[in-house]
CSV table of C-alpha atoms in Angstrom, one decimal:
chain,number,residue,atom,x,y,z
B,1,MET,CA,141.6,-208.0,126.7
B,2,THR,CA,142.2,-206.9,130.3
B,3,HIS,CA,140.0,-204.9,132.7
B,4,ASP,CA,142.7,-204.7,135.4
B,5,VAL,CA,143.1,-201.2,137.0
B,6,THR,CA,146.2,-200.6,138.9
B,7,ASP,CA,145.6,-198.8,142.3
B,8,THR,CA,148.9,-197.2,143.2
B,9,THR,CA,147.2,-194.3,144.6
B,10,ALA,CA,143.7,-193.4,146.1
B,11,THR,CA,142.5,-192.6,142.5
B,12,PRO,CA,143.3,-195.5,140.2
B,13,ALA,CA,144.3,-195.0,136.6
B,14,LEU,CA,141.6,-195.8,134.0
B,15,PRO,CA,141.8,-198.4,131.2
B,16,LEU,CA,140.9,-195.9,128.7
B,17,ALA,CA,142.7,-193.3,126.6
B,18,ALA,CA,142.7,-189.9,128.1
B,19,GLY,CA,140.4,-187.4,126.1
B,20,ARG,CA,136.8,-186.7,125.1
B,21,TRP,CA,134.9,-189.9,124.3
B,22,GLU,CA,131.7,-189.2,122.5
B,23,ILE,CA,128.5,-191.2,122.6
B,24,GLU,CA,127.9,-194.0,120.0
B,25,PRO,CA,124.1,-193.4,119.7
B,26,PHE,CA,123.3,-196.5,117.8
B,27,HIS,CA,124.3,-198.7,120.8
B,28,SER,CA,123.4,-196.6,123.6
B,29,ALA,CA,120.0,-196.4,125.5
B,30,VAL,CA,118.5,-194.6,128.4
B,31,ASN,CA,115.7,-196.7,129.7
B,32,PHE,CA,113.4,-196.4,132.7
B,33,SER,CA,110.5,-198.2,134.5
B,34,ILE,CA,107.8,-196.9,136.9
B,35,ARG,CA,105.0,-198.7,138.8
B,36,HIS,CA,101.6,-198.3,137.4
B,37,LEU,CA,98.5,-198.7,139.8
B,38,GLY,CA,101.2,-200.4,142.0
B,39,ILE,CA,100.6,-203.7,140.2
B,40,SER,CA,102.7,-203.5,137.2
B,41,LYS,CA,105.5,-201.5,135.5
B,42,VAL,CA,105.5,-199.2,132.6
B,43,ARG,CA,108.8,-199.3,130.7
B,44,GLY,CA,110.2,-196.7,128.3
B,45,ARG,CA,113.2,-194.9,127.0
B,46,PHE,CA,114.4,-191.6,125.9
B,47,ALA,CA,115.6,-191.6,122.3
B,48,ASP,CA,117.4,-188.1,122.2
B,49,VAL,CA,120.6,-188.3,124.3
B,50,VAL,CA,123.8,-186.5,123.9
B,51,ALA,CA,126.5,-187.6,126.3
B,52,GLU,CA,130.3,-187.2,126.6
B,53,LEU,CA,132.9,-189.0,128.8
B,54,VAL,CA,136.0,-187.0,129.5
B,55,VAL,CA,138.8,-189.3,130.6
B,56,GLY,CA,141.6,-187.9,132.7
B,57,GLU,CA,144.6,-189.5,134.2
B,58,SER,CA,142.4,-191.1,136.9
B,59,ALA,CA,138.8,-191.5,138.0
B,60,ALA,CA,139.2,-188.2,140.1
B,61,THR,CA,139.9,-186.2,136.9
B,62,SER,CA,137.2,-187.8,134.8
B,63,SER,CA,133.8,-186.8,134.2
B,64,VAL,CA,130.5,-187.7,132.4
B,65,THR,CA,127.8,-185.3,131.1
B,66,ALA,CA,124.5,-186.1,129.5
B,67,THR,CA,121.5,-184.1,128.3
B,68,ILE,CA,118.3,-185.9,127.5
B,69,ALA,CA,115.3,-184.4,125.6
B,70,LEU,CA,112.3,-185.3,127.6
B,71,ALA,CA,110.1,-184.8,124.7
B,72,SER,CA,111.8,-188.0,123.2
B,73,ILE,CA,110.0,-190.3,125.6
B,74,ASP,CA,108.9,-193.5,124.1
B,75,THR,CA,106.8,-196.0,126.0
B,76,GLY,CA,105.5,-197.8,123.1
B,77,ASN,CA,102.2,-196.1,123.3
B,78,LYS,CA,101.9,-192.8,121.3
B,79,ASP,CA,98.8,-191.5,123.1
B,80,ARG,CA,100.3,-192.3,126.5
B,81,ASP,CA,103.6,-190.6,125.5
B,82,ALA,CA,101.6,-187.5,124.2
B,83,HIS,CA,99.9,-187.3,127.6
B,84,VAL,CA,103.1,-187.6,129.5
B,85,ARG,CA,104.6,-184.7,127.5
B,86,ALA,CA,101.6,-182.5,128.3
B,87,SER,CA,101.6,-179.6,130.8
B,88,ASP,CA,99.8,-181.6,133.5
B,89,LEU,CA,102.6,-184.3,133.6
B,90,LEU,CA,106.2,-183.8,132.4
B,91,ASP,CA,105.4,-180.5,130.9
B,92,VAL,CA,108.2,-180.5,128.2
B,93,GLU,CA,107.5,-177.1,127.2
B,94,LYS,CA,108.6,-175.9,130.7
B,95,ARG,CA,111.1,-178.9,131.3
B,96,PRO,CA,112.6,-179.6,127.8
B,97,THR,CA,115.6,-181.4,129.2
B,98,MET,CA,117.0,-183.5,131.9
B,99,THR,CA,120.8,-183.2,132.4
B,100,PHE,CA,123.3,-185.1,134.4
B,101,ARG,CA,126.7,-183.9,135.5
B,102,SER,CA,129.0,-186.4,137.4
B,103,THR,CA,130.7,-185.1,140.6
B,104,ARG,CA,132.6,-188.3,141.6
B,105,ILE,CA,133.7,-191.4,139.8
B,106,GLU,CA,135.2,-194.3,141.9
B,107,GLY,CA,135.9,-198.0,141.6
B,108,ALA,CA,138.0,-200.4,139.9
B,109,GLY,CA,137.9,-203.3,137.4
B,110,GLU,CA,134.3,-203.9,136.3
B,111,GLU,CA,132.5,-202.3,139.3
B,112,TRP,CA,132.3,-198.5,139.6
B,113,SER,CA,130.1,-195.9,141.2
B,114,MET,CA,129.3,-192.4,139.7
B,115,ALA,CA,127.8,-189.8,141.8
B,116,GLY,CA,126.5,-186.6,140.1
B,117,GLU,CA,123.8,-184.1,139.9
B,118,LEU,CA,120.6,-184.6,137.9
B,119,THR,CA,118.6,-181.6,136.8
B,120,ILE,CA,115.0,-181.7,135.5
B,121,GLY,CA,113.5,-178.3,134.9
B,122,GLU,CA,114.8,-176.0,137.5
B,123,VAL,CA,115.3,-178.7,140.2
B,124,THR,CA,118.8,-180.3,140.7
B,125,ARG,CA,119.3,-183.2,143.1
B,126,PRO,CA,122.1,-185.7,143.9
B,127,VAL,CA,122.1,-189.0,142.1
B,128,THR,CA,124.4,-192.1,142.4
B,129,LEU,CA,124.6,-194.7,139.8
B,130,ALA,CA,126.1,-198.3,140.0
B,131,VAL,CA,128.3,-198.7,136.8
B,132,GLU,CA,129.5,-201.8,135.2
B,133,PHE,CA,132.5,-201.4,132.9
B,134,GLY,CA,132.1,-203.8,130.0
B,135,GLY,CA,135.4,-203.2,128.4
B,136,VAL,CA,137.0,-201.7,125.4
B,137,GLU,CA,136.9,-203.4,121.9
B,138,GLY,CA,137.7,-202.4,118.4
B,139,PHE,CA,135.0,-202.4,115.8
B,140,PRO,CA,135.6,-203.9,112.4
B,141,GLY,CA,136.5,-201.3,109.7
B,142,GLN,CA,136.9,-198.5,112.2
B,143,ASP,CA,140.1,-197.1,113.7
B,144,ARG,CA,138.4,-196.1,116.9
B,145,ARG,CA,137.7,-198.4,119.7
B,146,HIS,CA,134.3,-198.6,121.7
B,147,ALA,CA,134.0,-198.5,125.5
B,148,GLY,CA,130.8,-200.1,127.0
B,149,PHE,CA,129.1,-199.3,130.3
B,150,GLU,CA,125.9,-200.3,132.0
B,151,ALA,CA,124.6,-198.1,134.8
B,152,SER,CA,121.6,-198.3,137.0
B,153,GLY,CA,119.9,-196.2,139.8
B,154,GLU,CA,116.7,-194.7,140.8
B,155,ILE,CA,115.2,-191.3,141.5
B,156,ARG,CA,112.1,-190.2,143.5
B,157,ARG,CA,110.1,-188.1,141.0
B,158,GLY,CA,108.5,-186.0,143.9
B,159,GLU,CA,112.0,-184.6,144.7
B,160,PHE,CA,112.1,-183.1,141.2
B,161,GLY,CA,108.5,-181.5,141.4
B,162,LEU,CA,107.1,-184.4,139.3
B,163,ASP,CA,104.5,-185.5,141.8
B,164,PHE,CA,101.6,-185.7,139.5
B,165,ALA,CA,99.1,-188.7,139.5
B,166,PRO,CA,100.1,-190.2,143.0
B,167,GLY,CA,98.5,-193.6,143.4
B,168,LEU,CA,98.4,-194.0,139.6
B,169,LEU,CA,102.1,-193.8,139.1
B,170,GLY,CA,104.9,-194.9,141.6
B,171,GLU,CA,107.2,-192.5,143.3
B,172,VAL,CA,110.4,-194.4,142.3
B,173,VAL,CA,111.6,-194.4,138.6
B,174,LYS,CA,114.2,-197.0,138.0
B,175,ILE,CA,116.9,-196.0,135.5
B,176,GLN,CA,118.9,-198.4,133.3
B,177,LEU,CA,121.6,-197.1,131.0
B,178,ASP,CA,123.4,-199.1,128.3
B,179,MET,CA,126.1,-196.8,126.8
B,180,GLN,CA,128.8,-197.0,124.3
B,181,PHE,CA,131.5,-194.3,123.8
B,182,LEU,CA,133.9,-193.8,120.9
B,183,GLU,CA,137.5,-193.4,121.6
B,184,PRO,CA,138.9,-189.9,120.9
B,185,VAL,CA,140.4,-189.4,117.4
B,186,ALA,CA,144.2,-189.8,117.6
B,187,GLN,CA,145.9,-186.4,117.2
B,188,GLU,CA,148.7,-186.5,114.6
B,189,GLY,CA,151.8,-184.8,115.9
């Protein structure tokens, strides 16, 4: 297996088949961490994620979109999760989803960068993620290959109107994504 990307133009070709790659939910995760009292971190995940990778002829013509249900937060503590969903914190009635839409993808080999727009409720801000391409592999018993990616970045929650509990919770939320996408189904022609 090779991860080489040929760069004959300013936008290199991608080592993925063109088309719509759908998320493989059983091997994908959206994780986060935030400081609590400034002395430790609370870690959690969002369980309900819908994402799609559209691969074009190059990175410039490729895109990623994702929608995350904020009510699917899981920090390992049901009481805390219920409180975070409430109107005085995340307010999932008012802000049911968080969405991401890429605006630029660039890089080569295993190291990539993806800039995009993150929307939480009615607030949209730019976000850039460092992306590591893990490769493409077949899965025993399946005709479709899987592509793996790890991405990381951070947001400042106050920029999204989530400035509740200052001092109790940190301003910076670190994001860690582990994503697998399924190759498009081959079209018979």
